[in-house]
Short mmCIF file of C-alpha atoms in Angstrom, two decimals:
data_model
loop_
_atom_site.label_atom_id
_atom_site.label_comp_id
_atom_site.label_asym_id
_atom_site.label_seq_id
_atom_site.Cartn_x
_atom_site.Cartn_y
_atom_site.Cartn_z
CA MET G 1 -170.71 89.79 -55.87
CA SER G 2 -171.62 92.06 -53.07
CA ASP G 3 -175.13 93.46 -53.07
CA THR G 4 -173.87 96.74 -51.64
CA PRO G 5 -173.88 99.06 -54.64
CA PHE G 6 -171.28 101.52 -53.44
CA GLY G 7 -169.50 99.43 -50.84
CA PHE G 8 -170.93 101.12 -47.74
CA GLY G 9 -169.24 99.78 -44.65
CA LEU G 10 -165.96 98.08 -44.01
CA PRO G 11 -164.78 94.94 -45.82
CA PRO G 12 -167.00 92.02 -44.80
CA GLU G 13 -166.05 90.36 -41.55
CA GLU G 14 -168.82 87.92 -40.64
CA PRO G 15 -169.62 87.47 -36.92
CA ASP G 16 -168.74 84.11 -35.44
CA ASP G 17 -172.42 83.37 -34.86
CA GLY G 18 -173.57 84.38 -38.38
CA ASP G 19 -176.93 86.06 -38.79
CA GLU G 20 -177.60 85.99 -35.05
CA GLY G 21 -174.50 88.07 -34.52
CA LYS G 22 -175.72 90.61 -37.04
CA LYS G 23 -179.06 90.89 -35.26
CA LYS G 24 -177.36 91.39 -31.92
CA ASP G 25 -175.19 94.07 -33.49
CA GLN G 26 -178.22 95.94 -34.74
CA GLN G 27 -180.08 95.61 -31.47
CA SER G 28 -177.09 96.79 -29.46
CA GLY G 29 -177.07 100.14 -31.24
CA GLY G 30 -174.23 99.39 -33.66
CA GLY G 31 -175.46 101.97 -36.16
CA GLN G 32 -176.30 105.62 -36.58
CA GLY G 33 -179.43 107.68 -36.61
CA PRO G 34 -181.18 108.79 -39.78
CA ALA G 35 -179.53 112.21 -39.78
CA ASN G 36 -176.07 110.69 -40.19
CA PRO G 37 -176.02 108.50 -43.30
CA PHE G 38 -172.27 108.20 -43.84
CA GLY G 39 -171.39 106.02 -40.88
CA PHE G 40 -170.04 108.49 -38.30
CA GLY G 41 -171.59 109.64 -35.02
CA PHE G 42 -170.47 113.26 -34.97
CA PRO G 43 -171.01 115.13 -31.71
CA GLY G 44 -174.36 116.85 -31.80
CA ALA G 45 -175.52 114.85 -34.81
CA GLY G 46 -178.07 112.93 -32.78
CA GLY G 47 -178.70 109.20 -32.80
CA PRO G 48 -177.35 106.34 -30.75
CA GLY G 49 -173.69 106.90 -31.56
CA ALA G 50 -173.51 110.67 -31.28
CA ASP G 51 -171.51 110.88 -28.06
CA ASN G 52 -169.01 108.30 -29.23
CA PRO G 53 -168.20 108.59 -32.93
CA PHE G 54 -166.57 105.18 -33.14
CA ALA G 55 -169.04 103.23 -31.01
CA ALA G 56 -171.59 103.47 -33.78
CA MET G 57 -169.21 101.92 -36.27
CA PHE G 58 -167.38 99.42 -34.07
CA GLY G 59 -169.89 98.90 -31.21
CA SER G 60 -170.14 95.10 -31.32
CA MET G 61 -166.83 94.25 -32.97
CA ASN G 62 -164.67 91.76 -31.09
CA PRO G 63 -161.19 92.87 -29.99
CA THR G 64 -159.48 90.64 -32.55
CA ASP G 65 -161.06 92.54 -35.43
CA LEU G 66 -160.87 95.99 -33.87
CA GLY G 67 -157.27 96.69 -34.83
CA ALA G 68 -157.90 95.68 -38.45
CA ALA G 69 -161.02 97.86 -38.52
CA PHE G 70 -159.14 100.94 -37.28
CA GLN G 71 -156.39 100.27 -39.82
CA GLN G 72 -159.03 100.06 -42.55
CA LEU G 73 -160.64 103.29 -41.35
CA GLY G 74 -157.27 105.02 -41.44
CA GLN G 75 -156.80 103.93 -45.03
CA MET G 76 -160.24 105.22 -45.95
CA LEU G 77 -159.80 108.66 -44.40
CA SER G 78 -156.17 109.19 -45.43
CA TYR G 79 -156.75 108.44 -49.10
CA GLU G 80 -156.10 111.48 -51.30
CA GLY G 81 -155.92 109.97 -54.77
CA GLY G 82 -158.43 109.75 -57.61
CA PRO G 83 -162.10 108.81 -57.47
CA VAL G 84 -161.34 105.16 -56.60
CA ASN G 85 -159.02 103.86 -53.90
CA TRP G 86 -157.35 101.25 -56.09
CA ASP G 87 -155.02 100.03 -53.37
CA MET G 88 -158.08 99.10 -51.37
CA ALA G 89 -159.73 97.60 -54.46
CA LYS G 90 -156.77 95.30 -55.03
CA GLN G 91 -156.60 94.32 -51.38
CA ILE G 92 -160.29 93.43 -51.21
CA ALA G 93 -160.22 91.64 -54.57
CA ARG G 94 -157.43 89.42 -53.33
CA GLN G 95 -159.27 88.83 -50.06
CA THR G 96 -162.37 87.84 -52.03
CA VAL G 97 -160.34 85.47 -54.17
CA ALA G 98 -158.77 83.91 -51.08
CA GLN G 99 -162.21 83.15 -49.66
CA GLY G 100 -162.95 80.88 -52.62
CA THR G 101 -166.02 80.59 -54.81
CA ALA G 102 -169.53 79.63 -53.75
CA ASP G 103 -168.91 75.97 -54.60
CA GLY G 104 -166.00 75.89 -52.17
CA THR G 105 -163.23 75.99 -54.77
CA LYS G 106 -160.14 77.75 -53.45
CA ASP G 107 -157.57 79.54 -55.56
CA ALA G 108 -154.23 77.81 -55.99
CA SER G 109 -150.91 78.51 -57.62
CA VAL G 110 -150.58 77.18 -61.15
CA GLY G 111 -148.27 74.20 -61.40
CA PRO G 112 -145.71 73.45 -64.15
CA ALA G 113 -147.93 70.81 -65.78
CA GLU G 114 -150.85 73.24 -66.05
CA ARG G 115 -148.65 75.97 -67.48
CA THR G 116 -147.31 73.57 -70.10
CA ALA G 117 -150.83 72.43 -71.00
CA VAL G 118 -151.98 76.03 -71.54
CA GLU G 119 -148.93 76.92 -73.60
CA GLU G 120 -149.43 73.87 -75.84
CA ALA G 121 -153.16 74.56 -76.21
CA VAL G 122 -152.56 78.16 -77.29
CA ARG G 123 -149.80 77.10 -79.66
CA LEU G 124 -152.07 74.52 -81.33
CA ALA G 125 -154.98 76.97 -81.37
CA ASP G 126 -152.85 79.50 -83.23
CA LEU G 127 -151.96 76.89 -85.86
CA TRP G 128 -155.63 76.09 -86.43
CA LEU G 129 -156.58 79.77 -86.62
CA ASP G 130 -154.10 80.32 -89.47
CA ASP G 131 -156.62 78.61 -91.78
CA ALA G 132 -159.60 80.57 -90.45
CA THR G 133 -158.37 84.18 -90.54
CA SER G 134 -155.92 86.34 -92.41
CA LEU G 135 -154.87 88.08 -89.22
CA PRO G 136 -151.56 86.66 -87.94
CA SER G 137 -150.97 85.48 -84.41
CA GLY G 138 -151.31 88.17 -81.77
CA ALA G 139 -150.10 86.16 -78.80
CA GLY G 140 -146.46 86.78 -78.12
CA SER G 141 -146.74 84.48 -75.13
CA ALA G 142 -149.21 82.16 -73.44
CA VAL G 143 -149.64 82.26 -69.69
CA ALA G 144 -151.59 80.30 -67.12
CA TRP G 145 -152.91 82.48 -64.31
CA SER G 146 -154.28 81.82 -60.89
CA ARG G 147 -157.28 83.91 -59.91
CA ALA G 148 -155.08 86.22 -57.87
CA GLU G 149 -152.75 86.71 -60.85
CA TRP G 150 -155.78 87.58 -63.03
CA VAL G 151 -156.74 90.28 -60.51
CA GLU G 152 -153.27 91.80 -60.57
CA ALA G 153 -153.04 91.71 -64.36
CA THR G 154 -156.46 93.22 -65.11
CA LEU G 155 -156.70 96.03 -62.53
CA PRO G 156 -155.13 98.64 -64.88
CA ALA G 157 -157.92 98.03 -67.40
CA TRP G 158 -160.61 98.21 -64.71
CA LYS G 159 -159.15 101.54 -63.62
CA GLU G 160 -159.47 102.93 -67.13
CA LEU G 161 -163.07 101.75 -67.39
CA VAL G 162 -164.41 102.69 -63.96
CA ASP G 163 -162.69 105.96 -63.03
CA PRO G 164 -164.88 108.20 -65.24
CA VAL G 165 -168.09 107.03 -63.58
CA ALA G 166 -166.61 107.00 -60.10
CA GLU G 167 -165.71 110.66 -60.61
CA ARG G 168 -169.39 111.42 -61.20
CA VAL G 169 -170.49 109.56 -58.09
CA GLY G 170 -167.90 111.33 -55.95
CA GLY G 171 -169.15 114.68 -57.15
CA ALA G 172 -172.74 113.66 -56.49
CA MET G 173 -171.95 112.81 -52.88
CA GLY G 174 -170.68 116.35 -52.33
CA ASP G 175 -173.69 117.83 -54.09
CA ILE G 176 -176.19 116.39 -51.63
CA LEU G 177 -174.89 118.74 -48.94
CA PRO G 178 -176.91 121.97 -48.69
CA GLU G 179 -175.28 124.81 -50.61
CA GLU G 180 -174.79 126.96 -47.51
CA MET G 181 -173.10 124.03 -45.79
CA GLN G 182 -170.74 123.34 -48.69
CA ALA G 183 -169.11 126.76 -48.23
CA MET G 184 -168.05 125.95 -44.68
CA ALA G 185 -167.63 122.20 -44.89
CA GLY G 186 -164.35 121.95 -46.76
CA PRO G 187 -162.82 119.30 -44.46
CA LEU G 188 -166.09 117.35 -44.42
CA ILE G 189 -166.29 117.34 -48.22
CA GLY G 190 -162.69 116.18 -48.38
CA MET G 191 -163.49 113.38 -45.98
CA MET G 192 -166.54 112.43 -48.03
CA LYS G 193 -164.41 112.19 -51.17
CA SER G 194 -161.99 109.94 -49.33
CA MET G 195 -164.89 107.83 -48.14
CA GLY G 196 -166.33 107.80 -51.66
CA GLY G 197 -163.02 106.57 -53.08
CA ALA G 198 -162.92 103.89 -50.41
CA MET G 199 -166.51 102.83 -51.03
CA PHE G 200 -165.93 102.48 -54.75
CA GLY G 201 -162.65 100.70 -54.07
CA GLN G 202 -164.41 98.21 -51.84
CA GLN G 203 -167.23 97.58 -54.28
CA ILE G 204 -164.93 97.22 -57.29
CA GLY G 205 -162.60 94.99 -55.32
CA GLN G 206 -165.44 92.68 -54.37
CA ALA G 207 -166.79 92.64 -57.94
CA VAL G 208 -163.41 91.92 -59.52
CA GLY G 209 -162.70 89.27 -56.90
CA VAL G 210 -165.94 87.46 -57.68
CA LEU G 211 -165.33 87.83 -61.41
CA ALA G 212 -161.90 86.23 -60.97
CA GLY G 213 -163.67 83.10 -59.74
CA GLU G 214 -165.54 82.65 -63.03
CA VAL G 215 -163.58 84.01 -66.01
CA VAL G 216 -161.58 81.53 -68.07
CA GLY G 217 -159.23 83.99 -69.78
CA SER G 218 -158.31 87.64 -70.23
CA THR G 219 -160.96 88.49 -72.84
CA ASP G 220 -164.16 86.94 -71.45
CA VAL G 221 -166.01 90.25 -71.28
CA GLY G 222 -165.22 91.11 -74.90
CA LEU G 223 -162.64 93.70 -73.83
CA PRO G 224 -158.87 93.21 -73.61
CA LEU G 225 -158.38 93.31 -69.85
CA GLY G 226 -154.89 91.82 -69.71
CA PRO G 227 -151.51 92.97 -71.03
CA ALA G 228 -151.22 93.19 -74.81
CA GLY G 229 -149.88 90.10 -76.52
CA LYS G 230 -150.49 87.71 -73.61
CA ALA G 231 -152.97 84.93 -74.23
CA ALA G 232 -154.08 83.83 -70.78
CA LEU G 233 -156.18 81.00 -69.39
CA LEU G 234 -157.09 80.25 -65.77
CA PRO G 235 -156.73 76.45 -65.41
CA ILE G 236 -158.82 76.22 -62.23
CA ASN G 237 -161.73 78.06 -63.89
CA VAL G 238 -161.34 76.18 -67.17
CA GLU G 239 -161.76 72.94 -65.24
CA ALA G 240 -164.84 74.30 -63.43
CA PHE G 241 -166.34 75.49 -66.74
CA GLY G 242 -166.09 72.04 -68.32
CA LYS G 243 -167.02 70.06 -65.24
CA ASP G 244 -170.60 69.13 -66.18
CA LEU G 245 -170.42 69.41 -69.96
CA GLY G 246 -169.53 65.80 -70.68
CA VAL G 247 -166.59 66.97 -72.82
CA GLY G 248 -162.97 65.96 -72.34
CA LYS G 249 -160.85 68.40 -70.38
CA ASP G 250 -158.31 68.72 -73.19
CA GLU G 251 -161.02 69.63 -75.71
CA VAL G 252 -162.51 72.23 -73.39
CA ARG G 253 -159.09 73.80 -72.80
CA LEU G 254 -158.32 73.83 -76.53
CA TYR G 255 -161.64 75.41 -77.48
CA LEU G 256 -161.21 78.15 -74.90
CA ALA G 257 -157.63 78.63 -76.10
CA LEU G 258 -159.01 79.14 -79.62
CA ARG G 259 -161.28 81.91 -78.35
CA GLU G 260 -158.51 83.58 -76.37
CA ALA G 261 -156.06 83.39 -79.28
CA ALA G 262 -158.68 84.74 -81.72
CA HIS G 263 -159.32 87.73 -79.46
CA GLN G 264 -155.59 88.35 -79.24
CA ARG G 265 -155.24 88.36 -83.03
CA LEU G 266 -158.03 90.87 -83.40
CA PHE G 267 -156.81 93.27 -80.72
CA ALA G 268 -153.17 93.00 -81.81
CA HIS G 269 -153.71 93.65 -85.52
CA VAL G 270 -156.62 96.09 -85.43
CA PRO G 271 -154.76 98.91 -83.65
CA TRP G 272 -157.77 101.21 -83.27
CA LEU G 273 -160.08 98.57 -81.80
CA ARG G 274 -159.09 98.77 -78.12
CA SER G 275 -159.44 102.53 -77.94
CA HIS G 276 -162.68 102.29 -79.91
CA LEU G 277 -164.21 99.91 -77.37
CA PHE G 278 -162.93 101.70 -74.29
CA GLY G 279 -163.96 105.00 -75.84
CA ALA G 280 -167.46 103.64 -76.40
CA VAL G 281 -167.68 102.67 -72.73
CA GLU G 282 -166.45 106.11 -71.68
CA GLY G 283 -168.81 107.83 -74.11
CA TYR G 284 -171.73 105.97 -72.61
CA ALA G 285 -170.51 106.75 -69.10
CA ARG G 286 -170.43 110.48 -69.87
CA GLY G 287 -174.16 110.36 -70.47
CA ILE G 288 -174.91 108.70 -67.15
CA LYS G 289 -176.03 110.97 -64.36
CA VAL G 290 -176.31 110.06 -60.70
CA ASP G 291 -179.81 110.65 -59.35
CA THR G 292 -178.75 113.00 -56.55
CA ALA G 293 -182.34 113.57 -55.45
CA LYS G 294 -182.76 109.86 -54.91
CA LEU G 295 -179.37 109.60 -53.21
CA GLU G 296 -180.33 112.41 -50.83
CA ASP G 297 -183.71 110.84 -50.16
CA VAL G 298 -182.22 107.42 -49.50
CA VAL G 299 -179.55 108.53 -47.06
CA GLY G 300 -181.98 110.90 -45.33
CA GLN G 301 -184.35 108.04 -44.55
CA PHE G 302 -181.68 105.55 -43.60
CA ASP G 303 -182.84 103.20 -40.84
CA PRO G 304 -179.87 101.59 -39.07
CA GLN G 305 -182.11 98.72 -37.97
CA ASN G 306 -182.80 97.85 -41.63
CA PRO G 307 -179.58 98.30 -43.60
CA GLU G 308 -180.92 96.00 -46.31
CA GLU G 309 -183.36 98.73 -47.32
CA LEU G 310 -180.48 101.09 -48.03
CA GLN G 311 -178.78 98.47 -50.17
CA GLN G 312 -181.93 97.75 -52.16
CA ALA G 313 -182.78 101.42 -52.64
CA LEU G 314 -179.33 102.31 -53.92
CA GLN G 315 -179.47 99.41 -56.39
CA GLN G 316 -182.73 100.53 -57.95
CA GLY G 317 -182.18 103.27 -60.46
CA MET G 318 -179.26 105.18 -58.92
CA PHE G 319 -177.68 105.51 -62.37
CA GLN G 320 -179.94 107.25 -64.85
CA PRO G 321 -178.80 107.18 -68.49
CA GLU G 322 -179.88 110.41 -70.14
CA ASP G 323 -182.50 109.84 -72.81
CA THR G 324 -180.78 111.92 -75.46
CA PRO G 325 -179.85 111.15 -79.08
CA ALA G 326 -176.15 111.31 -78.15
CA GLN G 327 -176.58 108.80 -75.33
CA LYS G 328 -178.64 106.45 -77.48
CA ALA G 329 -175.98 106.65 -80.18
CA ALA G 330 -173.22 105.92 -77.64
CA LEU G 331 -175.09 102.85 -76.40
CA ALA G 332 -175.73 101.65 -79.95
CA ARG G 333 -172.03 102.05 -80.83
CA LEU G 334 -170.97 100.09 -77.78
CA GLU G 335 -173.48 97.27 -78.23
CA THR G 336 -172.69 96.97 -81.93
CA ALA G 337 -168.92 96.98 -81.33
CA LEU G 338 -169.22 94.26 -78.69
CA ALA G 339 -171.45 92.18 -80.94
CA LEU G 340 -169.06 92.52 -83.90
CA VAL G 341 -166.04 91.47 -81.83
CA GLU G 342 -167.81 88.52 -80.25
CA GLY G 343 -169.49 87.55 -83.52
CA TRP G 344 -166.18 87.56 -85.41
CA VAL G 345 -164.50 85.47 -82.73
CA ASP G 346 -167.46 83.06 -82.67
CA ALA G 347 -167.40 82.62 -86.46
CA VAL G 348 -163.62 82.27 -86.74
CA VAL G 349 -163.31 79.84 -83.84
CA HIS G 350 -166.15 77.71 -85.18
CA ALA G 351 -164.51 77.54 -88.59
CA ALA G 352 -161.25 76.41 -86.98
CA ALA G 353 -162.79 73.97 -84.48
CA LYS G 354 -165.64 72.36 -86.44
CA PRO G 355 -163.46 70.06 -88.61
CA ARG G 356 -161.23 69.10 -85.70
CA LEU G 357 -163.25 68.88 -82.48
CA SER G 358 -166.27 66.61 -82.13
CA SER G 359 -167.62 68.82 -79.34
CA ALA G 360 -167.28 72.09 -81.28
CA ASP G 361 -171.03 72.63 -81.72
CA ALA G 362 -171.84 71.90 -78.07
CA LEU G 363 -169.08 74.15 -76.74
CA ARG G 364 -170.09 76.94 -79.11
CA GLU G 365 -173.69 76.87 -77.93
CA THR G 366 -172.67 76.73 -74.27
CA LEU G 367 -170.51 79.82 -74.63
CA ARG G 368 -173.16 81.66 -76.62
CA ARG G 369 -175.72 81.08 -73.89
CA ARG G 370 -173.22 82.03 -71.22
CA ARG G 371 -172.69 85.41 -72.87
CA ALA G 372 -176.32 85.97 -73.81
CA THR G 373 -177.74 85.30 -70.35
CA GLY G 374 -175.45 87.84 -68.78
CA GLY G 375 -172.62 86.34 -66.82
CA PRO G 376 -170.42 87.93 -64.19
CA ALA G 377 -169.20 90.67 -66.51
CA GLU G 378 -172.69 92.02 -67.07
CA GLN G 379 -173.49 91.94 -63.36
CA THR G 380 -170.23 93.71 -62.54
CA PHE G 381 -170.79 96.60 -64.90
CA ALA G 382 -174.50 96.84 -64.18
CA THR G 383 -173.62 97.37 -60.53
CA LEU G 384 -170.65 99.67 -61.05
CA ILE G 385 -171.71 101.92 -63.90
CA GLY G 386 -175.24 100.90 -64.82
CA LEU G 387 -174.01 99.28 -68.05
CA GLU G 388 -174.55 95.71 -69.18
CA LEU G 389 -171.67 94.41 -71.29
CA ARG G 390 -173.88 91.93 -73.08
CA PRO G 391 -173.38 91.33 -76.83
CA ARG G 392 -177.14 91.23 -77.38
CA ARG G 393 -176.76 90.62 -81.09
CA LEU G 394 -174.01 88.03 -80.97
CA ARG G 395 -175.87 85.51 -83.16
CA ASP G 396 -176.77 88.16 -85.75
CA ALA G 397 -173.16 89.32 -85.91
CA SER G 398 -171.85 85.77 -86.16
CA ARG G 399 -174.20 85.02 -89.08
CA LEU G 400 -173.11 88.21 -90.82
CA TRP G 401 -169.40 87.36 -90.51
CA ALA G 402 -170.05 83.81 -91.74
CA SER G 403 -171.98 85.16 -94.75
CA LEU G 404 -169.15 87.58 -95.49
CA THR G 405 -166.72 84.66 -95.48
CA ASP G 406 -168.85 82.79 -98.01
CA ALA G 407 -169.27 85.85 -100.24
CA ARG G 408 -165.84 87.48 -100.07
CA GLY G 409 -163.53 84.91 -98.58
CA VAL G 410 -161.45 85.14 -95.44
CA ASP G 411 -159.31 88.02 -96.72
CA GLY G 412 -162.31 90.08 -97.83
CA ARG G 413 -164.05 89.56 -94.52
CA ASP G 414 -161.08 90.47 -92.36
CA ALA G 415 -160.27 93.50 -94.54
CA LEU G 416 -163.29 95.24 -93.02
CA TRP G 417 -161.33 95.69 -89.78
CA ALA G 418 -159.01 98.12 -91.57
CA HIS G 419 -161.12 101.09 -90.44
CA PRO G 420 -164.10 101.50 -88.11
CA ASP G 421 -166.12 103.18 -90.88
CA MET G 422 -165.94 99.99 -92.93
CA LEU G 423 -167.56 97.81 -90.27
CA PRO G 424 -171.23 96.82 -90.30
CA THR G 425 -173.58 99.05 -88.34
CA ALA G 426 -176.53 98.16 -86.14
CA SER G 427 -178.85 98.52 -89.14
CA ASP G 428 -176.60 96.16 -91.11
CA LEU G 429 -177.18 93.52 -88.45
CA ASP G 430 -180.87 93.89 -89.28
CA ASP G 431 -180.15 93.29 -92.96
CA PRO G 432 -177.00 91.15 -93.18
CA ASP G 433 -177.64 90.06 -96.78
CA GLY G 434 -177.89 93.68 -97.87
CA PHE G 435 -174.51 94.44 -96.30
CA VAL G 436 -172.85 91.29 -97.62
CA HIS G 437 -173.84 91.97 -101.21
CA ARG G 438 -173.46 95.72 -101.10
CA GLU G 439 -171.08 97.04 -103.73
CA GLN G 440 -167.64 97.72 -102.34
CA LEU G 441 -165.11 100.20 -103.64
CA ASP G 442 -162.06 98.70 -105.30
CA PHE G 443 -159.07 100.24 -103.55
CA SER G 444 -156.45 98.62 -105.78
CA GLU G 445 -156.12 101.74 -107.92
CA LEU G 446 -155.74 103.88 -104.82
CA ASP G 447 -152.97 101.60 -103.61
CA LYS G 448 -151.33 101.92 -107.02
CA MET G 449 -151.61 105.70 -106.84
CA LEU G 450 -149.98 105.81 -103.43
CA GLY G 451 -147.16 103.58 -104.60
CA GLU G 452 -146.56 105.64 -107.74
CA ALA G 453 -146.76 108.89 -105.75
CA ALA G 454 -144.00 107.60 -103.53
CA GLY G 455 -141.95 106.99 -106.70
CA GLY G 456 -142.67 110.39 -108.21
CA SER G 457 -145.41 109.46 -110.69
CA THR G 458 -148.19 111.97 -111.36
CA GLU G 459 -150.57 109.60 -113.19
CA LYS G 460 -154.09 109.79 -111.79
CA PRO G 461 -155.91 106.55 -110.93
CA ASP G 462 -159.29 105.51 -112.28
CA LEU G 463 -161.28 104.54 -109.20
CA LYS G 464 -164.05 102.13 -110.11
CA LYS G 465 -166.36 99.79 -108.38
CA LYS G 466 -165.86 96.10 -108.80
CA ASP G 467 -168.82 95.79 -111.16
CA ASP G 468 -167.64 98.86 -113.14
CA ASP G 469 -170.74 100.73 -112.00
CA THR G 470 -170.36 104.45 -111.26
CA GLU G 471 -172.06 106.90 -108.96
#
């Protein structure tokens, strides 16, 4: 992932001579003075590029790259859409994917044999899950994606998640202009918004492109990023995931198919869950404020000879979650929801895999650690919106769901997904036994009442608790 928090600069084009080329670029004046933090040498602005607005940006670029750079600049300045230039984000994500991962693995089209293997794994996984959950299959189809196909399929979900925060950042960039200047700087503010959309587009594109090199399916981050009803695996990443585990490739694929299929069941048959999770992310984002004072201070002290300082400064505390009861509650809702989803999937998949796969315990622990240590998803969101999508209480939630299975059976456990108010809370994760053995209302009489009401009966039900206790 790029270290540039807001994507300052054009998409990365490394000099032919590596770091030496970068040093030469800096020494040759390929930057702007401190009074011009947004990358343009406006006449009269001062600094090395003032007399030539484009020399500062393109001073040491070779002729081969110059045309592409001007084309990119045109895209940046002509953008008039929302807070993120998503066309640019997709373009850069695909470029990042094409460059390959750090280990040198390049993306490749999925062949017929790999597609068949994924389809068969998901089909078998769904059969095994029938014994572990009362929720029916949620995968209308199983697909095998390349990394580039994952990018294309998940961008709509990224847009829904990131736009609210990007809107705040775009507004903050306009706010750092002096008030008297804002009244007369309409075109400049418009240009800054275009640049802001481009900067976010670049950063998101780079982040999503890197993420595409590591995810194994469409639900790795605990959120449904792909189209509804499509269970997806990325064969090239599945192979990389299992490379050093000492587990057969077929077993690794099948275990990951179990997780993907379990997620699909949950999101397909709990209709409120997707909006609940995305709403929790948005609710948290509403409480995030951009530290405009710090942004103004950082860009005002920008040293073109040390661009790394700008990158580091912008990464440290630019997003400031408001310390309010509402914000704390939003964060608690999100963390609890993520933990409950991941914990349920963990418990259900383990129940389905344990009797059938000799490597079930090892694969379970590997995936738990992968999520707990903060993989690419956490890094992506921490950079983009200051939010870590880490199910911090995954193990607690998994133990609670397993205890519920023992106490109430599969049907009783899964019935809790009927309404968000029925789910365990953060305090219930602290006291799972208390929640498991808490008295539950018997809704059978209510169901009877509704049925009789539909048939014209006026008999009133006698709502009781299961142990005939009353309140």
